[in-house]
Coordinates of N, CA and C in Angstrom, one line a residue:
M1 N 27.0 -3.7 -5.2 CA 27.4 -4.6 -4.3 C 26.3 -5.7 -4.4
E2 N 26.6 -6.9 -4.6 CA 25.6 -8.0 -4.7 C 25.3 -8.4 -3.4
V3 N 23.9 -8.7 -3.2 CA 23.5 -9.2 -1.7 C 22.6 -10.5 -2.2
S4 N 23.0 -11.4 -1.6 CA 22.4 -12.8 -1.8 C 21.1 -12.8 -0.8
G5 N 20.2 -13.8 -1.1 CA 19.0 -13.8 -0.5 C 18.2 -15.1 -0.7
L6 N 17.0 -15.2 -0.1 CA 16.1 -16.3 -0.4 C 14.9 -16.0 -0.9
D7 N 14.2 -16.7 -1.7 CA 12.8 -16.4 -2.0 C 11.9 -17.0 -0.9
S8 N 10.7 -17.0 -0.9 CA 9.8 -17.5 0.1 C 9.5 -18.9 0.2
D9 N 10.0 -19.4 -0.8 CA 10.2 -21.0 -0.9 C 11.6 -21.7 -0.5
G10 N 12.5 -20.6 0.2 CA 13.9 -21.0 0.5 C 14.8 -21.2 -0.6
K11 N 14.6 -20.9 -1.9 CA 15.6 -21.0 -2.9 C 16.6 -19.9 -2.8
E12 N 17.8 -20.1 -2.9 CA 18.9 -19.0 -2.8 C 19.2 -18.5 -4.0
F13 N 19.5 -17.1 -4.0 CA 19.9 -16.4 -5.4 C 20.9 -15.4 -4.8
K14 N 22.1 -15.4 -5.6 CA 23.3 -14.6 -5.3 C 22.9 -13.1 -5.4
N15 N 21.8 -12.6 -6.2 CA 21.5 -11.3 -6.2 C 20.2 -11.2 -6.6
A16 N 19.5 -9.9 -6.5 CA 18.3 -9.6 -6.9 C 17.8 -9.9 -8.3
E17 N 18.9 -9.6 -9.2 CA 18.8 -9.7 -10.6 C 18.4 -11.2 -11.0
E18 N 19.0 -12.1 -10.3 CA 19.1 -13.5 -10.7 C 17.6 -14.1 -10.3
M19 N 17.3 -13.6 -8.9 CA 15.9 -13.9 -8.5 C 14.7 -13.4 -9.5
W20 N 14.7 -12.1 -9.9 CA 13.9 -11.8 -11.1 C 13.8 -12.4 -12.3
R21 N 15.2 -12.8 -12.8 CA 15.2 -13.5 -14.1 C 14.4 -15.1 -13.8
E22 N 14.7 -15.7 -12.6 CA 13.7 -16.6 -12.2 C 12.3 -16.6 -12.3
Q23 N 11.9 -15.3 -11.7 CA 10.4 -15.2 -11.4 C 9.8 -14.7 -12.8
I24 N 10.3 -13.7 -13.4 CA 9.5 -13.1 -14.5 C 10.3 -13.2 -15.8
G25 N 11.5 -14.0 -15.8 CA 12.0 -14.5 -17.0 C 12.9 -13.2 -17.9
E26 N 13.4 -13.6 -18.9 CA 14.2 -12.8 -19.8 C 13.2 -12.0 -20.6
D27 N 13.8 -10.9 -21.4 CA 13.2 -9.9 -22.2 C 12.0 -10.7 -22.9
G28 N 12.5 -11.6 -23.7 CA 11.5 -12.2 -24.6 C 10.3 -12.7 -24.0
E29 N 10.3 -13.5 -22.9 CA 9.2 -14.2 -22.1 C 8.7 -13.2 -21.0
Q30 N 9.3 -12.1 -20.7 CA 9.0 -11.4 -19.5 C 7.5 -11.0 -19.2
Q31 N 6.9 -10.6 -20.3 CA 5.4 -10.0 -20.0 C 4.6 -11.1 -19.7
E32 N 4.7 -12.2 -20.2 CA 3.8 -13.4 -20.0 C 4.2 -13.7 -18.5
K33 N 5.4 -14.1 -18.3 CA 5.7 -14.4 -16.9 C 5.4 -13.6 -15.8
K34 N 5.6 -12.2 -16.0 CA 5.3 -11.3 -15.2 C 3.8 -11.3 -14.8
T35 N 2.8 -11.3 -15.9 CA 1.4 -11.5 -15.9 C 0.9 -12.7 -14.8
Q36 N 1.7 -13.9 -15.0 CA 1.1 -14.9 -14.3 C 2.0 -14.7 -12.8
W37 N 3.0 -14.0 -12.7 CA 3.5 -13.7 -11.2 C 2.5 -12.8 -10.4
Y38 N 1.9 -11.9 -11.1 CA 1.0 -11.0 -10.4 C -0.2 -11.7 -10.1
R39 N -0.7 -12.5 -11.1 CA -2.0 -13.3 -10.8 C -2.0 -14.3 -10.0
E40 N -0.6 -15.0 -9.5 CA -0.5 -15.8 -8.7 C -0.7 -15.1 -7.3
G41 N 0.0 -13.8 -7.2 CA -0.1 -13.0 -5.8 C -1.4 -12.8 -5.6
I42 N -2.3 -12.1 -6.6 CA -3.7 -12.0 -6.2 C -4.5 -13.3 -5.8
S43 N -4.0 -14.2 -6.3 CA -4.8 -15.8 -6.1 C -4.6 -16.0 -4.6
Y44 N -3.2 -15.8 -4.2 CA -3.1 -16.0 -2.9 C -3.9 -15.3 -2.0
W45 N -4.1 -13.9 -2.0 CA -4.7 -13.1 -1.2 C -6.4 -13.3 -1.5
E46 N -6.8 -13.8 -2.4 CA -8.1 -14.1 -2.6 C -8.7 -15.3 -1.8
G47 N -7.6 -16.1 -1.2 CA -8.0 -17.1 -0.3 C -7.8 -16.6 1.0
V48 N -7.6 -15.6 1.3 CA -7.4 -15.1 2.9 C -8.6 -14.6 3.2
E49 N -8.9 -14.6 4.6 CA -10.0 -14.1 5.1 C -10.1 -12.7 5.3
A50 N -11.1 -11.9 5.1 CA -11.3 -10.5 4.9 C -11.4 -10.1 6.5
S51 N -10.2 -10.2 7.3 CA -10.3 -9.8 8.6 C -8.8 -9.0 9.0
V52 N -8.7 -8.6 10.2 CA -7.5 -7.9 10.7 C -6.3 -9.1 10.6
D53 N -6.8 -10.2 11.3 CA -5.7 -11.2 11.4 C -5.4 -11.9 10.1
G54 N -6.5 -12.0 9.0 CA -6.0 -12.5 7.6 C -5.2 -11.4 7.0
V55 N -5.4 -10.1 7.0 CA -4.6 -9.3 6.1 C -3.2 -9.1 6.9
L56 N -3.1 -9.3 8.0 CA -1.7 -9.4 8.8 C -1.1 -10.6 9.1
G57 N -1.4 -11.6 8.2 CA -0.7 -12.8 8.2 C -0.8 -13.8 9.3
G58 N -1.8 -13.6 10.1 CA -2.1 -14.2 11.3 C -1.3 -13.6 12.5
F59 N -1.0 -12.4 12.4 CA -0.4 -11.5 13.3 C -1.2 -10.2 13.6
G60 N -2.5 -10.4 13.9 CA -3.4 -9.4 14.1 C -3.0 -8.7 15.4
N61 N -2.4 -9.4 16.3 CA -1.7 -8.5 17.6 C -0.9 -7.3 17.2
V62 N -0.3 -7.2 16.2 CA 0.6 -6.1 16.0 C -0.2 -4.9 15.4
N63 N -1.6 -5.0 15.1 CA -2.5 -4.0 14.6 C -2.3 -2.6 15.7
E64 N -2.6 -2.8 16.9 CA -2.6 -1.7 17.7 C -1.3 -1.0 17.7
V65 N -0.1 -1.8 17.9 CA 1.1 -1.0 18.1 C 1.5 -0.4 16.5
D66 N 1.1 -1.1 15.7 CA 1.5 -0.5 14.4 C 0.7 0.9 14.2
I67 N -0.6 1.0 14.4 CA -1.3 2.1 14.2 C -0.9 3.1 15.3
K68 N -0.6 3.0 16.5 CA 0.2 3.8 17.3 C 1.3 4.5 16.7
G69 N 2.5 3.7 16.4 CA 3.6 4.2 15.8 C 3.4 5.0 14.4
S70 N 2.6 4.5 13.6 CA 2.0 5.2 12.4 C 1.3 6.7 12.8
E71 N 0.6 6.7 13.8 CA -0.1 7.9 14.2 C 1.0 9.0 14.6
A72 N 2.1 8.5 15.5 CA 3.0 9.5 16.1 C 3.8 10.1 14.8
F73 N 4.0 9.1 13.9 CA 5.0 9.6 12.7 C 4.1 10.8 11.8
L74 N 2.7 10.3 11.7 CA 1.9 11.0 10.9 C 1.6 12.6 11.4
Q75 N 1.5 12.5 12.8 CA 1.3 13.7 13.5 C 2.3 14.7 13.4
M76 N 3.8 14.2 13.3 CA 4.8 14.9 13.3 C 4.9 15.3 11.8
L77 N 4.7 14.6 10.9 CA 4.5 15.0 9.4 C 3.5 16.1 9.1
L78 N 2.3 15.9 9.5 CA 1.4 17.0 9.4 C 1.5 18.2 9.9
S79 N 2.1 18.2 11.2 CA 2.4 19.4 11.8 C 3.4 20.3 11.2
D80 N 4.6 19.4 10.5 CA 5.6 20.2 9.7 C 5.1 20.6 8.4
R81 N 4.4 19.8 7.9 CA 3.9 20.1 6.5 C 2.7 20.8 6.1
F82 N 1.8 20.6 7.1 CA 0.5 21.4 7.0 C 0.0 21.9 8.3
P83 N 0.8 23.0 8.7 CA 0.7 23.4 10.0 C -0.7 24.1 10.2
N84 N -1.4 24.5 9.0 CA -2.7 25.2 9.0 C -3.8 24.1 8.4
A85 N -3.6 23.0 8.9 CA -4.6 21.7 8.4 C -5.7 22.1 9.1
R86 N -5.8 22.6 10.4 CA -7.0 22.5 11.3 C -8.1 23.9 10.8
N87 N -7.4 24.6 9.9 CA -8.0 26.0 9.6 C -8.8 25.9 8.1
N88 N -9.7 24.9 8.3 CA -10.5 24.5 7.1 C -9.6 24.0 5.8
Q89 N -8.4 23.4 5.9 CA -7.7 23.0 4.9 C -8.3 21.5 4.5
H90 N -8.6 21.2 3.3 CA -9.2 20.0 2.9 C -8.2 19.1 2.6
L91 N -8.1 17.9 3.5 CA -6.8 17.0 3.2 C -7.6 15.8 2.7
V92 N -6.6 15.2 1.7 CA -6.9 14.0 1.1 C -6.0 13.0 0.9
A93 N -6.1 11.6 1.3 CA -5.0 10.7 1.4 C -5.6 9.7 0.3
L94 N -4.5 8.8 0.0 CA -4.7 7.6 -0.8 C -4.1 6.5 0.2
D95 N -4.9 5.6 0.4 CA -4.5 4.4 1.0 C -4.1 3.1 0.3
C96 N -2.8 3.0 -0.2 CA -2.4 1.8 -1.1 C -2.3 0.5 -0.6
G97 N -2.8 -0.4 -1.3 CA -2.9 -1.8 -0.7 C -3.6 -1.9 0.7
S98 N -5.0 -1.1 0.4 CA -5.5 -0.8 1.7 C -6.2 -2.1 2.4
G99 N -6.4 -3.2 1.7 CA -7.0 -4.3 2.2 C -8.3 -4.2 2.6
I100 N -8.7 -4.5 3.9 CA -10.1 -4.3 4.5 C -10.2 -2.9 5.0
G101 N -9.3 -2.0 4.8 CA -9.5 -0.8 5.4 C -8.8 -0.5 6.8
R102 N -8.0 -1.4 7.2 CA -7.5 -1.3 8.4 C -6.9 0.0 8.9
I103 N -6.1 0.6 7.9 CA -5.1 1.7 8.3 C -6.2 2.9 8.1
T104 N -7.1 3.0 7.0 CA -8.1 4.0 6.7 C -8.9 4.0 8.0
K105 N -9.5 3.1 8.5 CA -10.4 3.2 9.5 C -10.0 3.7 11.0
N106 N -8.7 3.0 11.2 CA -8.1 3.4 12.6 C -7.3 4.6 12.7
L107 N -6.9 5.2 11.5 CA -5.9 6.0 11.5 C -6.4 7.4 10.5
L108 N -6.2 6.9 9.0 CA -6.3 8.1 8.1 C -7.6 8.9 8.3
I109 N -8.8 8.3 8.3 CA -10.0 8.9 8.3 C -10.1 9.9 9.4
R110 N -9.4 9.8 10.3 CA -9.4 10.7 11.7 C -8.6 11.9 11.2
Y111 N -7.8 12.1 10.3 CA -6.8 13.1 10.0 C -7.2 13.6 8.4
F112 N -7.8 13.0 7.7 CA -7.9 13.4 6.3 C -9.6 13.6 6.1
N113 N -10.0 14.4 5.5 CA -11.3 14.8 4.8 C -11.7 13.7 4.2
E114 N -10.9 13.3 3.2 CA -11.3 12.2 2.2 C -10.2 11.2 2.1
V115 N -10.6 9.8 2.2 CA -9.5 9.0 1.9 C -10.0 8.0 1.0
D116 N -9.1 7.8 -0.1 CA -9.4 6.8 -1.3 C -8.6 5.6 -0.9
L117 N -9.3 4.4 -1.2 CA -8.5 3.2 -1.0 C -8.5 2.5 -2.2
L118 N -7.0 1.9 -2.5 CA -6.7 1.3 -3.7 C -6.3 -0.2 -3.0
E119 N -7.0 -1.1 -3.6 CA -6.9 -2.5 -3.3 C -7.2 -3.6 -4.5
P120 N -6.3 -4.2 -5.0 CA -6.8 -5.3 -5.9 C -7.6 -6.4 -5.8
V121 N -7.9 -6.9 -4.3 CA -8.5 -8.1 -3.9 C -9.9 -7.5 -3.6
S122 N -10.8 -8.0 -4.5 CA -12.2 -7.5 -4.3 C -12.8 -7.6 -3.0
H123 N -12.9 -9.0 -2.5 CA -13.4 -9.3 -1.1 C -12.7 -8.4 0.0
F124 N -11.6 -8.1 -0.1 CA -11.1 -7.2 0.9 C -11.6 -5.6 0.6
L125 N -11.8 -5.3 -0.5 CA -12.3 -4.2 -0.8 C -13.8 -3.9 -0.2
D126 N -14.5 -5.0 -0.6 CA -16.1 -5.1 -0.3 C -16.1 -5.1 1.4
A127 N -15.1 -5.7 1.9 CA -15.2 -5.7 3.4 C -15.0 -4.2 3.8
A128 N -13.9 -3.4 3.3 CA -13.6 -2.1 3.5 C -14.8 -1.2 3.6
R129 N -15.5 -1.3 2.2 CA -16.6 -0.6 2.0 C -17.7 -0.5 3.2
E130 N -17.9 -1.8 3.4 CA -18.8 -2.0 4.8 C -18.5 -1.5 6.1
S131 N -17.1 -1.6 6.2 CA -16.6 -1.4 7.5 C -16.5 0.3 7.6
L132 N -16.3 1.0 6.4 CA -16.4 2.5 6.4 C -17.6 3.1 6.0
A133 N -18.6 2.5 6.0 CA -20.0 3.0 5.8 C -20.1 3.8 7.1
P134 N -20.8 4.9 6.8 CA -21.0 5.8 8.0 C -21.7 5.3 9.2
E135 N -22.7 4.5 9.1 CA -23.2 4.0 10.1 C -22.3 2.9 10.8
N136 N -21.1 2.6 10.4 CA -20.3 1.6 11.0 C -19.1 1.9 11.6
H137 N -19.0 3.2 11.4 CA -17.7 3.7 12.2 C -17.7 5.2 12.7
M138 N -16.9 5.4 13.6 CA -16.9 6.8 14.3 C -15.8 7.7 13.6
A139 N -16.2 8.7 12.9 CA -15.2 9.6 12.2 C -15.7 11.2 12.6
P140 N -14.8 11.9 12.6 CA -15.2 13.5 12.6 C -16.1 13.7 11.5
D141 N -17.1 14.6 11.7 CA -18.0 15.1 10.7 C -17.1 15.7 9.4
M142 N -17.6 15.2 8.3 CA -16.9 15.8 7.1 C -15.7 15.0 6.7
H143 N -15.4 13.8 7.4 CA -14.2 13.0 6.9 C -14.9 11.7 6.5
K144 N -14.6 11.2 5.4 CA -15.2 9.9 4.8 C -14.2 9.4 3.8
A145 N -14.7 8.1 3.7 CA -13.8 7.2 2.7 C -14.6 7.4 1.4
T146 N -14.0 7.9 0.1 CA -14.7 8.4 -1.0 C -14.6 7.6 -2.1
N147 N -13.5 7.0 -2.4 CA -13.3 6.0 -3.5 C -12.8 4.8 -3.2
F148 N -13.3 3.8 -4.0 CA -12.6 2.3 -3.7 C -12.3 1.8 -5.0
F149 N -11.0 1.9 -5.1 CA -10.5 1.6 -6.3 C -10.1 0.1 -6.4
C150 N -10.5 -0.8 -7.1 CA -10.3 -2.1 -7.1 C -9.3 -2.4 -8.3
V151 N -7.9 -2.0 -8.0 CA -6.9 -1.9 -9.1 C -5.5 -2.2 -8.5
P152 N -4.7 -3.1 -9.2 CA -3.4 -3.3 -8.7 C -2.5 -2.1 -8.6
L153 N -1.5 -2.0 -8.0 CA -0.7 -0.9 -7.7 C 0.1 -0.6 -9.2
Q154 N 0.4 -1.7 -9.8 CA 1.2 -1.5 -11.0 C 0.3 -1.0 -12.3
D155 N -1.1 -1.0 -12.1 CA -1.8 -0.5 -13.1 C -2.4 0.8 -12.7
F156 N -2.3 1.4 -11.6 CA -3.0 2.4 -11.1 C -2.3 3.9 -11.6
T157 N -3.2 4.9 -12.0 CA -2.7 6.2 -12.2 C -3.7 7.0 -11.6
P158 N -3.3 7.7 -10.6 CA -4.1 8.6 -9.8 C -4.5 9.9 -10.6
E159 N -5.7 10.5 -10.1 CA -6.0 11.9 -10.6 C -5.1 13.0 -10.4
T160 N -4.8 13.8 -11.1 CA -3.6 14.6 -11.1 C -3.8 15.7 -9.9
G161 N -2.9 15.8 -9.0 CA -3.0 16.8 -8.0 C -4.1 16.5 -6.9
R162 N -4.7 15.4 -6.8 CA -5.8 15.0 -5.8 C -5.3 14.9 -4.2
Y163 N -4.0 14.3 -4.2 CA -3.6 13.7 -2.9 C -2.5 14.7 -2.1
D164 N -2.9 14.8 -0.7 CA -1.8 15.5 0.2 C -0.9 14.3 0.6
V165 N -1.3 13.1 0.9 CA -0.5 12.1 1.2 C -0.9 10.8 0.5
V166 N 0.1 10.3 0.1 CA -0.1 8.8 -0.5 C 0.5 7.8 0.5
W167 N -0.1 7.1 1.1 CA 0.3 6.2 2.1 C 0.4 4.7 1.5
V168 N 1.6 4.1 1.7 CA 1.8 3.0 1.2 C 2.7 1.9 2.1
Q169 N 1.8 1.0 2.5 CA 2.3 0.1 3.7 C 2.0 -1.3 3.4
W170 N 3.2 -2.0 3.6 CA 3.2 -3.4 3.6 C 2.6 -4.1 2.2
C171 N 2.9 -3.4 1.2 CA 2.4 -3.9 -0.4 C 3.2 -3.7 -1.2
I172 N 4.3 -2.9 -1.1 CA 4.9 -2.6 -2.3 C 6.1 -3.6 -2.7
G173 N 6.2 -4.6 -1.7 CA 7.1 -5.7 -2.2 C 6.3 -6.6 -3.3
H174 N 5.1 -6.5 -3.5 CA 4.4 -7.2 -4.4 C 4.7 -6.7 -5.9
L175 N 5.5 -5.7 -6.0 CA 5.8 -5.2 -7.4 C 7.3 -5.6 -7.7
T176 N 7.3 -5.8 -9.1 CA 8.8 -5.9 -9.6 C 9.5 -4.7 -9.3
D177 N 10.7 -4.7 -9.3 CA 11.7 -3.6 -9.3 C 11.2 -2.3 -10.4
D178 N 11.0 -2.7 -11.7 CA 10.7 -1.7 -12.6 C 9.2 -1.3 -12.3
D179 N 8.5 -2.0 -11.8 CA 6.9 -1.5 -11.5 C 6.9 -0.6 -10.2
F180 N 7.9 -1.1 -9.4 CA 8.2 -0.3 -8.3 C 8.3 1.2 -8.5
V181 N 9.5 1.3 -9.6 CA 9.7 2.8 -9.9 C 8.7 3.4 -10.6
S182 N 8.0 2.7 -11.5 CA 6.9 3.1 -12.4 C 5.8 3.6 -11.8
F183 N 5.4 2.8 -10.6 CA 4.4 3.3 -9.5 C 4.5 4.8 -9.0
F184 N 5.7 4.8 -8.4 CA 6.0 6.2 -7.9 C 6.0 7.4 -8.8
K185 N 6.5 7.2 -10.1 CA 6.5 8.1 -11.0 C 5.2 8.5 -11.4
R186 N 4.3 7.6 -11.5 CA 2.9 8.0 -11.7 C 2.1 8.5 -10.4
A187 N 2.4 8.1 -9.4 CA 1.6 8.5 -8.1 C 2.2 9.8 -7.8
K188 N 3.4 10.2 -8.2 CA 3.9 11.5 -7.8 C 2.9 12.7 -8.5
V189 N 2.4 12.3 -9.8 CA 1.8 13.1 -10.4 C 0.4 13.5 -9.7
G190 N 0.0 12.4 -8.8 CA -1.3 12.7 -8.0 C -1.3 13.5 -6.8
L191 N -0.1 14.0 -6.5 CA 0.3 14.8 -5.0 C 0.0 16.0 -5.5
K192 N -0.8 16.8 -4.5 CA -0.7 18.3 -4.5 C 0.6 18.8 -4.2
P193 N 0.7 20.2 -4.6 CA 2.0 20.8 -4.1 C 2.3 20.9 -2.6
G194 N 3.4 20.3 -2.1 CA 3.6 20.2 -0.8 C 3.2 18.7 -0.1
G195 N 2.5 17.9 -1.1 CA 2.3 16.7 -0.8 C 3.4 15.6 -0.7
F196 N 3.1 14.5 -0.2 CA 4.1 13.6 0.3 C 3.7 12.1 0.3
F197 N 4.7 11.2 0.1 CA 4.5 9.8 0.2 C 5.0 9.4 1.8
V198 N 4.3 8.5 2.2 CA 4.7 7.7 3.3 C 4.8 6.2 2.8
L199 N 6.1 5.6 3.1 CA 6.4 4.2 2.6 C 6.7 3.6 3.9
K200 N 6.0 2.6 4.2 CA 6.1 1.9 5.6 C 6.2 0.3 5.1
E201 N 7.2 -0.3 5.4 CA 7.7 -1.8 4.9 C 8.6 -2.3 5.8
N202 N 8.4 -3.7 5.7 CA 9.3 -4.6 6.5 C 10.5 -4.7 5.6
I203 N 11.6 -4.9 6.1 CA 13.0 -5.1 5.4 C 13.6 -6.4 6.2
A204 N 14.7 -6.9 5.3 CA 15.6 -8.2 5.7 C 16.5 -7.3 6.9
R205 N 16.9 -8.3 7.8 CA 18.0 -7.8 8.8 C 19.2 -8.1 7.9
S206 N 19.2 -9.0 7.1 CA 20.6 -9.3 6.3 C 20.2 -9.9 5.0
G207 N 21.2 -9.7 4.2 CA 20.7 -10.3 2.8 C 19.6 -9.6 2.2
S208 N 18.9 -10.4 1.3 CA 17.8 -10.0 0.7 C 16.5 -11.0 0.7
E209 N 15.3 -10.5 0.6 CA 14.2 -11.6 0.4 C 13.5 -11.2 -0.8
G210 N 13.0 -12.3 -1.3 CA 12.1 -12.2 -2.6 C 10.7 -12.8 -2.2
I211 N 9.9 -12.3 -3.2 CA 8.4 -12.9 -2.8 C 8.1 -13.8 -4.2
T212 N 7.5 -14.8 -3.9 CA 7.1 -15.6 -5.0 C 5.5 -15.8 -5.0

């Protein structure tokens, strides 16, 4: 079924395939245009302030309700998948598109012994590293942010079997369809037995939306 939609400039496309041809080209030119497409995306975020309001596009007021909703969902998943988590089970999470560490600091580090952050925008990651330094936040003993990877999703391959949870929120739309699939195939290798993905994303109410 074809679903029409608009890109962020308001240009209409009859389906997603037409939109991607416009954005990243046909087979012969695709790699060069795709590289440029990703570069422009990073360039945009490099001009954004490293703050909650900045990473949330001026909607910093949604931070609290977002964290509350995510925490309720995460508690349900952890009690179901890791019922013995409080009995010295060492849990590790990967925060994808972590930005300034908003989700890690306000949620993940309270439930996981280690959290790795994956973010391609260097000044966001620098802010996360500072915010998550032990002297700058309150977290349970033996809970910490461990690794800070300044790598885009499409280029990241995790350590095999490291993670109990791979958390992907409000960033996956920055990947092309092919790279979306490839990312999850690679990231799956990073899960421990019984581990799982959490994918939280905004969706269009009707039609489709593209990102330029």
